[in-house]
Coordinates of C-alpha atoms in Angstrom, one line a residue:
Chain A
M19 CA 57.4 13.5 -66.8
S20 CA 57.0 9.9 -65.7
L21 CA 54.6 7.6 -67.3
A22 CA 52.0 5.8 -65.1
A23 CA 52.2 2.0 -65.0
P24 CA 50.0 0.6 -67.6
P25 CA 46.6 -0.7 -66.3
A26 CA 46.5 -4.5 -65.8
L27 CA 45.2 -6.4 -68.7
G28 CA 41.5 -6.9 -68.8
R29 CA 40.5 -4.1 -66.5
P30 CA 39.7 -0.8 -68.4
P31 CA 40.9 2.2 -66.5
T32 CA 38.0 3.9 -64.6
H33 CA 39.6 7.2 -63.9
D34 CA 41.2 9.9 -66.0
P35 CA 44.5 10.6 -64.2
A36 CA 44.4 14.2 -65.2
W37 CA 41.2 15.0 -63.5
L38 CA 42.5 15.6 -60.0
G39 CA 45.0 18.1 -61.3
R40 CA 42.4 20.0 -63.3
V41 CA 40.1 20.3 -60.4
A42 CA 43.0 21.5 -58.1
W43 CA 44.1 24.1 -60.6
A44 CA 40.4 25.4 -61.1
A45 CA 39.9 25.6 -57.3
A46 CA 43.4 27.6 -57.0
L47 CA 42.3 30.0 -59.7
L48 CA 38.9 30.6 -58.0
V49 CA 40.7 31.3 -54.6
L50 CA 43.0 33.7 -56.3
V51 CA 40.1 35.5 -58.4
W52 CA 37.7 36.0 -55.4
P53 CA 39.8 38.6 -53.6
L54 CA 40.4 40.5 -56.8
A55 CA 36.7 40.6 -57.5
V56 CA 36.0 41.8 -54.0
A57 CA 38.7 44.5 -54.3
T58 CA 37.4 45.7 -57.5
E59 CA 33.8 45.8 -56.3
F60 CA 32.9 43.5 -59.3
R61 CA 29.1 43.4 -59.3
P62 CA 28.0 42.9 -63.0
W63 CA 24.4 42.4 -62.1
L64 CA 24.2 46.2 -61.2
L65 CA 24.2 46.7 -64.9
L66 CA 20.9 44.9 -65.3
A67 CA 19.2 46.6 -62.4
P68 CA 16.0 48.6 -63.5
D69 CA 17.5 52.0 -62.6
S70 CA 20.6 51.4 -64.5
L71 CA 18.8 50.1 -67.5
R72 CA 16.6 53.1 -67.6
A73 CA 19.4 55.6 -67.2
G74 CA 21.5 53.8 -69.9
G75 CA 18.5 53.5 -72.3
R76 CA 17.9 57.3 -72.0
F77 CA 21.6 58.1 -72.9
L78 CA 21.5 55.6 -75.8
A79 CA 18.3 56.9 -77.0
S80 CA 19.6 60.5 -77.0
F81 CA 22.2 59.3 -79.5
F82 CA 19.6 59.6 -82.4
P83 CA 19.6 61.6 -84.4
P84 CA 23.3 62.3 -84.7
A85 CA 24.2 65.9 -84.8
L86 CA 25.0 66.9 -88.4
G87 CA 24.6 70.6 -88.4
A88 CA 26.9 72.3 -90.7
E89 CA 28.5 74.5 -88.2
F90 CA 29.0 71.5 -85.7
L91 CA 30.5 69.5 -88.6
A92 CA 33.0 72.3 -89.4
Q93 CA 34.0 72.4 -85.8
V94 CA 34.4 68.7 -85.6
L95 CA 36.6 68.8 -88.7
R96 CA 38.8 71.5 -87.2
E97 CA 39.1 69.5 -83.8
T98 CA 39.8 66.2 -85.8
W99 CA 42.7 67.9 -87.5
R100 CA 43.9 69.3 -84.2
T101 CA 43.7 65.8 -82.7
V102 CA 45.7 64.1 -85.6
A103 CA 48.2 67.0 -85.5
M104 CA 48.5 66.5 -81.7
A105 CA 49.2 62.8 -82.1
T106 CA 51.5 63.4 -85.0
A107 CA 53.5 66.0 -83.3
G108 CA 53.6 63.9 -80.1
I109 CA 54.9 60.9 -81.9
T110 CA 57.4 62.8 -83.9
L111 CA 58.7 64.3 -80.6
G112 CA 58.7 60.9 -79.1
L113 CA 60.7 59.7 -82.0
L114 CA 63.4 62.2 -81.0
I115 CA 63.7 60.5 -77.7
A116 CA 63.1 56.9 -78.9
V117 CA 65.6 56.5 -81.9
P118 CA 68.7 57.7 -80.1
A119 CA 67.8 55.8 -77.1
T120 CA 67.2 52.6 -79.2
L121 CA 70.6 53.0 -81.0
L122 CA 72.3 53.4 -77.7
T123 CA 70.6 50.6 -75.9
T124 CA 70.6 47.8 -78.6
R125 CA 72.8 45.0 -77.6
A126 CA 73.3 44.0 -81.2
L127 CA 75.2 47.2 -81.8
S128 CA 77.6 46.8 -79.0
V129 CA 81.3 46.5 -80.3
S130 CA 82.6 45.0 -76.9
A131 CA 79.9 42.4 -76.7
L132 CA 81.2 41.0 -80.1
S133 CA 83.9 39.0 -78.3
G134 CA 82.3 37.7 -75.1
R135 CA 80.9 40.0 -72.4
M136 CA 80.0 43.4 -72.9
A137 CA 82.4 46.0 -71.2
R138 CA 81.4 47.5 -67.9
G139 CA 81.0 51.0 -69.2
P140 CA 78.7 50.4 -72.1
F141 CA 76.8 47.9 -70.0
W142 CA 75.8 50.5 -67.4
V143 CA 75.1 53.2 -69.9
R144 CA 72.7 50.8 -71.6
Q145 CA 71.1 49.8 -68.3
A146 CA 70.8 53.5 -67.2
L147 CA 69.1 54.4 -70.5
R148 CA 66.7 51.4 -70.2
W149 CA 65.6 52.5 -66.8
G150 CA 65.0 56.0 -68.1
L151 CA 62.7 54.5 -70.8
I152 CA 60.9 52.5 -68.2
V153 CA 60.3 55.6 -66.1
L154 CA 59.1 57.5 -69.1
R155 CA 56.5 54.9 -70.2
S156 CA 55.4 53.8 -66.9
I157 CA 53.9 57.2 -66.0
P158 CA 50.7 57.4 -68.0
E159 CA 50.2 60.1 -70.6
L160 CA 47.2 61.4 -68.6
V161 CA 49.5 62.1 -65.5
W162 CA 52.1 63.9 -67.8
A163 CA 49.3 65.8 -69.3
L164 CA 48.1 67.0 -65.9
V165 CA 51.5 68.0 -65.1
F166 CA 52.0 69.9 -68.3
V167 CA 48.6 71.6 -68.2
R168 CA 49.9 73.3 -65.0
V169 CA 53.3 74.1 -66.5
V170 CA 52.2 75.3 -70.1
G171 CA 48.5 75.9 -69.5
L172 CA 45.4 74.5 -71.2
G173 CA 45.8 73.6 -74.8
P174 CA 47.3 71.1 -77.2
T175 CA 50.9 71.7 -76.3
A176 CA 50.4 69.9 -72.9
G177 CA 48.9 66.9 -74.8
V178 CA 51.8 67.0 -77.3
L179 CA 54.3 67.0 -74.6
A180 CA 52.6 64.2 -72.6
I181 CA 52.4 61.9 -75.7
A182 CA 56.0 62.7 -76.6
L183 CA 57.3 61.5 -73.2
T184 CA 55.2 58.4 -72.8
Y185 CA 55.5 57.3 -76.4
G186 CA 59.1 58.1 -76.4
G187 CA 59.6 55.6 -73.7
M188 CA 57.4 52.9 -75.3
L189 CA 58.7 53.3 -78.8
G190 CA 62.4 53.2 -77.4
K191 CA 61.8 49.9 -75.5
V192 CA 59.9 48.2 -78.2
Y193 CA 62.2 49.3 -81.1
G194 CA 65.0 47.7 -79.0
E195 CA 63.0 44.5 -78.7
I196 CA 62.3 44.4 -82.5
L197 CA 65.9 45.0 -83.4
E198 CA 67.0 42.2 -81.0
S199 CA 64.6 39.7 -82.1
G200 CA 65.9 39.2 -85.7
D201 CA 68.9 37.3 -86.9
P202 CA 72.1 39.0 -85.5
A203 CA 74.5 37.3 -88.1
P204 CA 74.5 40.2 -90.6
T205 CA 75.0 42.9 -88.1
E206 CA 77.8 41.0 -86.2
A207 CA 79.5 40.2 -89.5
L208 CA 79.6 43.9 -90.4
L209 CA 80.9 44.8 -87.0
H210 CA 83.4 42.0 -87.1
N211 CA 84.7 43.5 -90.4
G212 CA 85.2 46.9 -88.9
S213 CA 82.1 48.9 -89.7
G214 CA 80.9 51.6 -87.3
R215 CA 77.7 50.9 -85.2
L216 CA 75.5 53.2 -87.1
Q217 CA 76.8 51.6 -90.4
A218 CA 76.0 48.3 -89.0
F219 CA 72.6 49.4 -88.0
A220 CA 71.8 50.9 -91.5
Y221 CA 73.2 47.9 -93.4
G222 CA 72.4 45.0 -91.1
L223 CA 69.6 45.7 -88.8
L224 CA 67.4 48.1 -90.6
P225 CA 66.8 46.1 -93.8
Q226 CA 65.7 43.2 -91.7
N227 CA 63.5 45.1 -89.5
A228 CA 62.3 48.2 -91.3
A229 CA 58.9 46.9 -92.0
E230 CA 58.3 45.8 -88.5
L231 CA 59.5 49.1 -87.0
A232 CA 57.4 51.2 -89.5
S233 CA 54.2 49.1 -88.7
Y234 CA 54.8 49.4 -85.0
T235 CA 55.2 53.2 -85.3
V236 CA 52.0 53.5 -87.3
Y237 CA 50.2 51.3 -84.7
R238 CA 51.6 53.7 -81.9
W239 CA 50.3 56.6 -84.0
E240 CA 46.9 55.2 -84.0
C241 CA 47.2 54.7 -80.1
A242 CA 48.3 58.3 -79.9
I243 CA 45.2 59.5 -81.7
R244 CA 43.1 57.6 -79.1
S245 CA 45.1 59.0 -76.2
S246 CA 45.0 62.4 -77.5
V247 CA 41.2 62.2 -77.3
V248 CA 41.6 61.1 -73.6
L249 CA 43.8 64.0 -73.0
G250 CA 41.3 66.3 -74.4
F251 CA 39.2 65.6 -71.3
V252 CA 41.8 67.2 -69.1
G253 CA 41.9 70.2 -71.2
A254 CA 44.4 69.5 -74.0
G255 CA 42.0 70.4 -76.7
G256 CA 40.9 68.5 -79.8
L257 CA 38.1 65.9 -80.2
G258 CA 38.4 64.9 -76.5
Q259 CA 37.5 68.3 -75.4
Q260 CA 34.5 68.3 -77.7
M261 CA 33.5 65.0 -76.4
D262 CA 33.8 66.1 -72.8
S263 CA 31.5 69.1 -73.3
A264 CA 29.0 67.1 -75.3
M265 CA 28.9 64.5 -72.5
K266 CA 28.5 67.2 -69.8
M267 CA 25.6 68.7 -71.8
F268 CA 24.0 65.2 -72.2
N269 CA 24.1 65.9 -76.0
G270 CA 23.9 62.3 -77.3
G271 CA 23.7 63.5 -80.9
E272 CA 27.0 65.2 -80.8
V273 CA 28.6 62.3 -78.8
V274 CA 27.6 59.8 -81.5
T275 CA 28.9 61.9 -84.3
L276 CA 32.2 62.3 -82.5
L277 CA 32.4 58.5 -81.9
A278 CA 31.9 57.9 -85.6
V279 CA 34.7 60.2 -86.4
F280 CA 37.0 58.3 -84.0
V281 CA 36.2 55.0 -85.5
A282 CA 36.9 56.4 -88.9
L283 CA 40.2 57.8 -87.8
V284 CA 41.4 54.5 -86.2
A285 CA 40.2 52.5 -89.3
L286 CA 42.1 54.9 -91.5
A287 CA 45.3 54.4 -89.4
D288 CA 44.8 50.6 -89.6
R289 CA 44.6 50.7 -93.4
F290 CA 47.6 52.9 -93.7
S291 CA 49.6 50.6 -91.5
A292 CA 48.5 47.6 -93.5
G293 CA 49.6 49.2 -96.7
L294 CA 52.9 50.3 -95.3
R295 CA 53.5 46.7 -94.2
R296 CA 52.8 45.3 -97.7
V297 CA 55.1 47.8 -99.2
L298 CA 58.0 47.2 -96.9
G299 CA 57.6 43.5 -96.4
Chain B
M1 CA 98.9 41.3 -93.3
K2 CA 101.3 39.1 -91.4
L3 CA 99.8 36.8 -88.8
E4 CA 101.5 35.2 -85.9
L5 CA 100.0 32.8 -83.3
S6 CA 102.0 31.6 -80.4
G7 CA 100.4 29.0 -78.0
V8 CA 96.9 30.4 -78.7
A9 CA 94.1 28.3 -77.3
A10 CA 90.5 29.4 -77.6
R11 CA 87.0 28.1 -76.7
H12 CA 83.8 28.9 -78.4
P13 CA 81.9 31.5 -76.5
A14 CA 78.7 29.4 -76.3
A15 CA 80.7 26.4 -75.0
R16 CA 80.1 25.1 -71.3
D17 CA 82.8 26.1 -68.8
G18 CA 84.2 22.7 -68.4
A19 CA 84.3 21.7 -72.1
A20 CA 87.6 21.2 -73.7
P21 CA 88.7 24.3 -75.7
A22 CA 88.1 24.1 -79.4
L23 CA 91.5 25.1 -80.2
Q24 CA 94.5 23.5 -78.2
P25 CA 97.6 25.7 -77.8
L26 CA 98.8 26.2 -81.3
S27 CA 101.4 28.3 -83.0
L28 CA 101.4 29.4 -86.6
R29 CA 102.9 32.0 -88.7
V30 CA 101.6 33.3 -92.0
A31 CA 103.7 35.8 -94.0
A32 CA 102.1 38.7 -95.6
G33 CA 100.5 37.7 -99.0
E34 CA 100.6 34.0 -98.1
Q35 CA 97.8 31.8 -99.1
V36 CA 96.9 29.0 -96.7
A37 CA 94.1 26.3 -96.7
V38 CA 93.0 24.9 -93.3
I39 CA 91.5 21.4 -93.6
G40 CA 90.3 18.8 -91.2
P41 CA 87.3 16.7 -90.3
S42 CA 84.3 18.5 -88.8
G43 CA 84.7 19.7 -85.3
A44 CA 88.5 20.1 -85.7
G45 CA 88.5 23.9 -84.7
K46 CA 88.8 25.3 -88.2
T47 CA 86.1 27.9 -87.7
T48 CA 87.3 28.8 -84.2
L49 CA 90.8 29.4 -85.7
L50 CA 89.5 31.7 -88.3
Q51 CA 87.6 33.6 -85.5
V52 CA 90.6 34.0 -83.5
L53 CA 92.5 35.4 -86.5
A54 CA 89.7 37.7 -87.2
C55 CA 89.7 39.2 -83.7
A56 CA 86.2 37.9 -83.2
L57 CA 87.2 35.6 -80.4
P58 CA 89.8 36.5 -77.8
P59 CA 92.3 33.7 -77.2
L60 CA 92.0 31.9 -73.9
A61 CA 95.8 31.6 -73.7
G62 CA 98.8 32.6 -75.9
E63 CA 99.2 35.7 -78.1
L64 CA 97.9 36.7 -81.4
Q65 CA 99.9 39.2 -83.4
L66 CA 98.5 40.8 -86.5
D67 CA 101.3 42.8 -88.2
G68 CA 103.3 42.6 -85.1
T69 CA 100.6 44.1 -82.8
D70 CA 98.4 42.2 -80.3
P71 CA 94.9 43.4 -81.3
W72 CA 93.7 42.5 -77.6
R73 CA 95.9 45.1 -76.2
L74 CA 94.5 47.9 -78.3
P75 CA 91.8 50.4 -77.2
R76 CA 88.4 49.5 -78.7
G77 CA 88.4 52.1 -81.3
A78 CA 91.8 51.0 -82.6
L79 CA 90.7 47.4 -82.5
Q80 CA 87.7 48.3 -84.6
R81 CA 90.0 50.0 -87.2
L82 CA 92.1 46.9 -87.2
R83 CA 89.1 44.7 -87.9
G84 CA 88.3 47.2 -90.9
R85 CA 91.6 46.0 -92.3
L86 CA 90.5 42.3 -92.5
F87 CA 87.6 40.5 -93.9
L88 CA 86.0 37.6 -92.3
A89 CA 83.3 35.6 -94.5
P90 CA 81.4 33.2 -92.4
Q91 CA 80.2 29.9 -93.8
V92 CA 76.5 31.1 -93.9
P93 CA 76.5 34.4 -95.8
P94 CA 75.5 37.0 -93.3
L95 CA 73.0 38.9 -95.7
P96 CA 69.6 40.4 -94.5
P97 CA 66.9 38.9 -96.6
R98 CA 65.3 42.1 -97.7
Q99 CA 68.4 43.7 -98.8
R100 CA 69.3 44.1 -102.5
V101 CA 72.4 42.3 -103.8
V102 CA 74.1 45.6 -104.7
T103 CA 73.8 47.0 -101.3
A104 CA 74.8 43.7 -99.7
V105 CA 78.1 43.8 -101.8
L106 CA 78.8 47.4 -101.3
A107 CA 78.5 46.7 -97.4
G108 CA 81.8 45.2 -97.7
R109 CA 83.4 48.7 -98.2
L110 CA 81.8 50.2 -95.2
P111 CA 85.0 50.4 -93.0
A112 CA 86.4 52.6 -95.8
L113 CA 83.3 54.9 -96.0
G114 CA 82.3 57.7 -93.7
L115 CA 78.9 57.6 -92.1
W116 CA 77.3 60.0 -94.5
A117 CA 78.8 58.3 -97.5
S118 CA 77.4 55.0 -96.4
L119 CA 74.0 56.4 -95.7
R120 CA 73.9 58.1 -99.0
S121 CA 74.8 54.8 -100.6
L122 CA 71.6 53.3 -99.1
L123 CA 69.6 55.9 -101.1
Y124 CA 71.5 55.6 -104.3
P125 CA 74.3 52.9 -104.5
A126 CA 77.7 54.6 -104.3
D127 CA 79.7 52.5 -106.8
I128 CA 77.4 50.5 -108.9
P129 CA 80.3 49.6 -111.4
A130 CA 82.4 48.2 -108.5
A131 CA 79.7 46.1 -107.3
H132 CA 78.9 44.9 -110.8
A133 CA 82.7 44.0 -111.5
A134 CA 82.8 42.0 -108.1
L135 CA 79.7 40.1 -109.1
L136 CA 80.8 39.6 -112.6
R137 CA 83.9 37.6 -111.2
F138 CA 81.4 35.2 -109.5
D139 CA 79.0 35.0 -112.6
L140 CA 76.2 36.8 -110.7
A141 CA 76.2 40.2 -112.7
D142 CA 72.5 39.8 -113.6
K143 CA 71.5 39.5 -110.1
L144 CA 72.8 43.0 -109.2
F145 CA 69.5 44.6 -108.3
E146 CA 67.7 41.4 -107.1
R147 CA 66.7 41.0 -103.5
V148 CA 68.9 38.6 -101.5
D149 CA 66.0 36.5 -100.5
R150 CA 65.3 35.7 -104.1
L151 CA 68.5 34.0 -104.6
S152 CA 69.4 30.4 -104.2
G153 CA 71.8 29.2 -101.3
G154 CA 74.7 29.0 -103.8
E155 CA 74.1 32.4 -105.2
R156 CA 73.8 33.9 -101.7
Q157 CA 77.2 32.3 -100.8
R158 CA 78.8 33.8 -103.9
V159 CA 77.4 37.3 -103.0
G160 CA 79.0 36.9 -99.6
L161 CA 82.4 36.1 -101.3
A162 CA 81.9 39.1 -103.8
R163 CA 81.8 41.4 -100.9
A164 CA 85.5 40.5 -100.1
L165 CA 86.5 42.0 -103.4
L166 CA 85.2 45.3 -102.2
A167 CA 86.5 45.2 -98.7
P168 CA 89.5 47.5 -97.9
A169 CA 91.2 44.5 -96.3
T170 CA 94.7 42.9 -96.5
L171 CA 93.7 39.7 -94.9
W172 CA 90.8 37.5 -96.2
L173 CA 89.6 34.9 -93.8
I174 CA 87.2 32.7 -95.6
D175 CA 85.2 29.9 -93.9
E176 CA 84.0 27.1 -96.1
P177 CA 83.5 29.3 -99.2
L178 CA 82.3 26.3 -101.4
S179 CA 79.8 24.5 -99.1
A180 CA 76.7 25.4 -101.1
L181 CA 78.4 25.4 -104.6
D182 CA 78.4 22.8 -107.3
P183 CA 81.8 21.5 -108.6
S184 CA 82.1 23.8 -111.5
R185 CA 81.0 27.0 -109.6
A186 CA 83.3 25.9 -106.7
Q187 CA 86.2 25.8 -109.3
Q188 CA 85.6 29.3 -110.4
A189 CA 84.9 30.8 -107.0
M190 CA 88.2 29.3 -105.7
R191 CA 90.0 30.5 -108.7
T192 CA 88.6 34.0 -108.4
L193 CA 89.5 34.2 -104.7
V194 CA 93.1 32.9 -105.1
D195 CA 93.7 35.1 -108.2
D196 CA 92.4 38.3 -106.6
A197 CA 94.3 37.6 -103.4
T198 CA 97.4 37.2 -105.4
A199 CA 96.8 40.3 -107.5
R200 CA 96.2 42.4 -104.4
A201 CA 98.9 40.8 -102.3
V202 CA 96.3 39.9 -99.7
T203 CA 96.9 37.2 -97.2
L204 CA 94.3 34.4 -97.6
V205 CA 93.4 31.9 -95.1
A206 CA 90.5 29.7 -96.0
T207 CA 89.1 26.6 -94.4
L208 CA 87.9 24.0 -96.8
H209 CA 86.0 20.7 -96.7
Q210 CA 87.2 19.8 -100.2
V211 CA 90.7 18.4 -99.8
D212 CA 91.4 18.1 -103.5
M213 CA 90.4 21.9 -103.9
A214 CA 92.7 22.9 -101.2
L215 CA 95.7 20.9 -102.7
A216 CA 95.0 22.2 -106.3
H217 CA 94.6 25.9 -105.3
F218 CA 96.7 26.6 -102.2
P219 CA 100.5 26.5 -102.0
R220 CA 100.3 25.7 -98.2
I221 CA 98.0 23.4 -96.3
V222 CA 97.5 23.3 -92.5
G223 CA 95.7 20.1 -91.1
L224 CA 93.8 20.6 -87.9
R225 CA 92.4 17.6 -85.9
D226 CA 90.7 17.9 -82.5
G227 CA 91.9 21.5 -82.1
A228 CA 95.5 20.6 -82.6
L229 CA 97.9 21.1 -85.5
A230 CA 98.3 17.9 -87.4
F231 CA 100.6 19.1 -90.0
D232 CA 101.6 22.3 -91.8
L233 CA 103.2 21.5 -95.1
P234 CA 103.5 22.8 -98.6
A235 CA 100.8 21.3 -100.7
R236 CA 103.3 19.3 -102.7
Q237 CA 104.4 17.4 -99.5
V238 CA 101.0 16.3 -98.3
T239 CA 100.8 12.7 -98.9
P240 CA 97.8 10.4 -98.8
E241 CA 99.1 9.1 -95.6
H242 CA 98.9 12.6 -94.0
L243 CA 95.3 12.9 -95.2
A244 CA 94.4 9.4 -94.1
R245 CA 95.7 10.1 -90.5
L246 CA 94.0 13.5 -90.5
Y247 CA 90.6 12.1 -91.6
A248 CA 90.8 8.8 -89.6
Q249 CA 87.3 7.8 -88.6
H250 CA 85.9 10.7 -90.8
E251 CA 86.7 9.0 -94.1
D252 CA 83.4 10.0 -95.7
E253 CA 84.5 13.6 -95.4
L254 CA 87.8 12.9 -97.1
H255 CA 86.1 11.2 -100.1
G256 CA 83.2 13.0 -101.6
G257 CA 82.8 15.4 -98.8
P258 CA 79.6 16.1 -97.0
A259 CA 76.5 16.8 -99.1
P260 CA 76.3 20.5 -100.1
M261 CA 74.5 22.7 -97.7
D262 CA 70.9 23.1 -98.5
A263 CA 70.9 25.1 -101.8
A264 CA 67.2 26.0 -102.1
P265 CA 66.2 29.6 -102.0
L266 CA 65.3 30.9 -98.6
P267 CA 61.5 30.7 -97.8
P268 CA 60.0 34.1 -98.3
P269 CA 60.3 36.2 -95.2
P270 CA 57.2 35.7 -92.9
P271 CA 54.7 38.4 -93.3
V272 CA 55.3 41.3 -90.9
V273 CA 52.9 40.9 -88.0
M274 CA 51.4 43.6 -85.9
H275 CA 52.8 43.6 -82.4
C276 CA 50.5 45.1 -79.7
R277 CA 52.8 45.8 -76.8

């Protein structure tokens, strides 16, 4: 960056030299955003139209009082348990994909990359696995669920499989990033002294990154709880399916109870992950 | 282990392509069980030499032979087994901060352990007496169950050296083992390494900044300057003139040596953040 010539003595500068640039960037941003707004039919004022306000108000008003019947609550408890089970089973299956994929793709565990470039064979194996993970996680779990609902029928199995595939891809990729963001020296030293890859992982990478890996896994578990709810809408069971039917029946009281259960679940997962990070940190 | 370098040149992997190699063609023979100190001003290529000997850095030219075989002609599995028979201790001890000292020391034994044995040792340390004995030699026995990040820089460096005593190695390559130690600890650490190497008939090659320490403890001194061999003499024959020539324009390193590496304990590891990606 070059400095502008200092202003002549006695004449105070009258312009901020950065002004023109700021205006130009702001104008460029507007030009870019405008087509996006048109493409998404972004018309927020519709929210405030009298019709929408009336409809929204009716829906919100139906939230009270929340449904608290014993029978309904028992059913919610059962479905909550099913949702948690679906998320947990999905994540566990996802780990079966993610952990081996991470161990195979992590560059820090490459023996041939210890001394210069990685050898060609291992390089392509790593690339292929990474692409595989990208495919797995770039297909949304909703789409996987729709596929599996056709294959295995309505019910939690489809949800579990959908979560397993998408989250396996996500966890595998992010685990790899976490493992490579730390200090490579301990792992390298172990490999240089002749340890195997898994030994180097257990004694070099894991002690550095265990807390971050665990906290990310719990965060993803929380996300899986949320997505298992969405998957319920396409027939995978659990709280989502309850919510779907309550919405269709315009039963606001049930909706608000279900929402409260959600918030509690997510808050619980958050506390759990914070505690885990403190223990491992 | 017997070492033989013939015309070996090497360049640091991070160096630019046009840069001069850190090690000019150099020939050196070290017999099994011999103890050699490598001295020279900073930037002389001491660390690069150790990395070449440790099969960590393939030579640009020339040939390296360990016990009569060229490691870079071996298939990768065999090369890795060969690496298991040597021990390279980098200057900055490569210890993960959240690990306990006992685990860090026992990690030296990994090449001799199977995968299951090493995983089991993470749950319950496999050989606590051996780790204790190794730490005792470096006056660290009371730190056995401390976490690595609670140690001072000097203590960490000695933990890194204690690892050598557990390695199933017949060649020790030790880079600046004393850089974070005060003089009396340095004496003790040097004594321990040299005595143990003698007792186990391990070949020992150490780079040292402290010339007096090298002359006092090692029978053979190799002087490196600008990546080239300046002299290779028995310690008795190294004269002040040799040293003056070796350290010309770097006299401050010859007298007094550089200030010890930062000896403060590591800052506590940063809190683990939540990544939303």
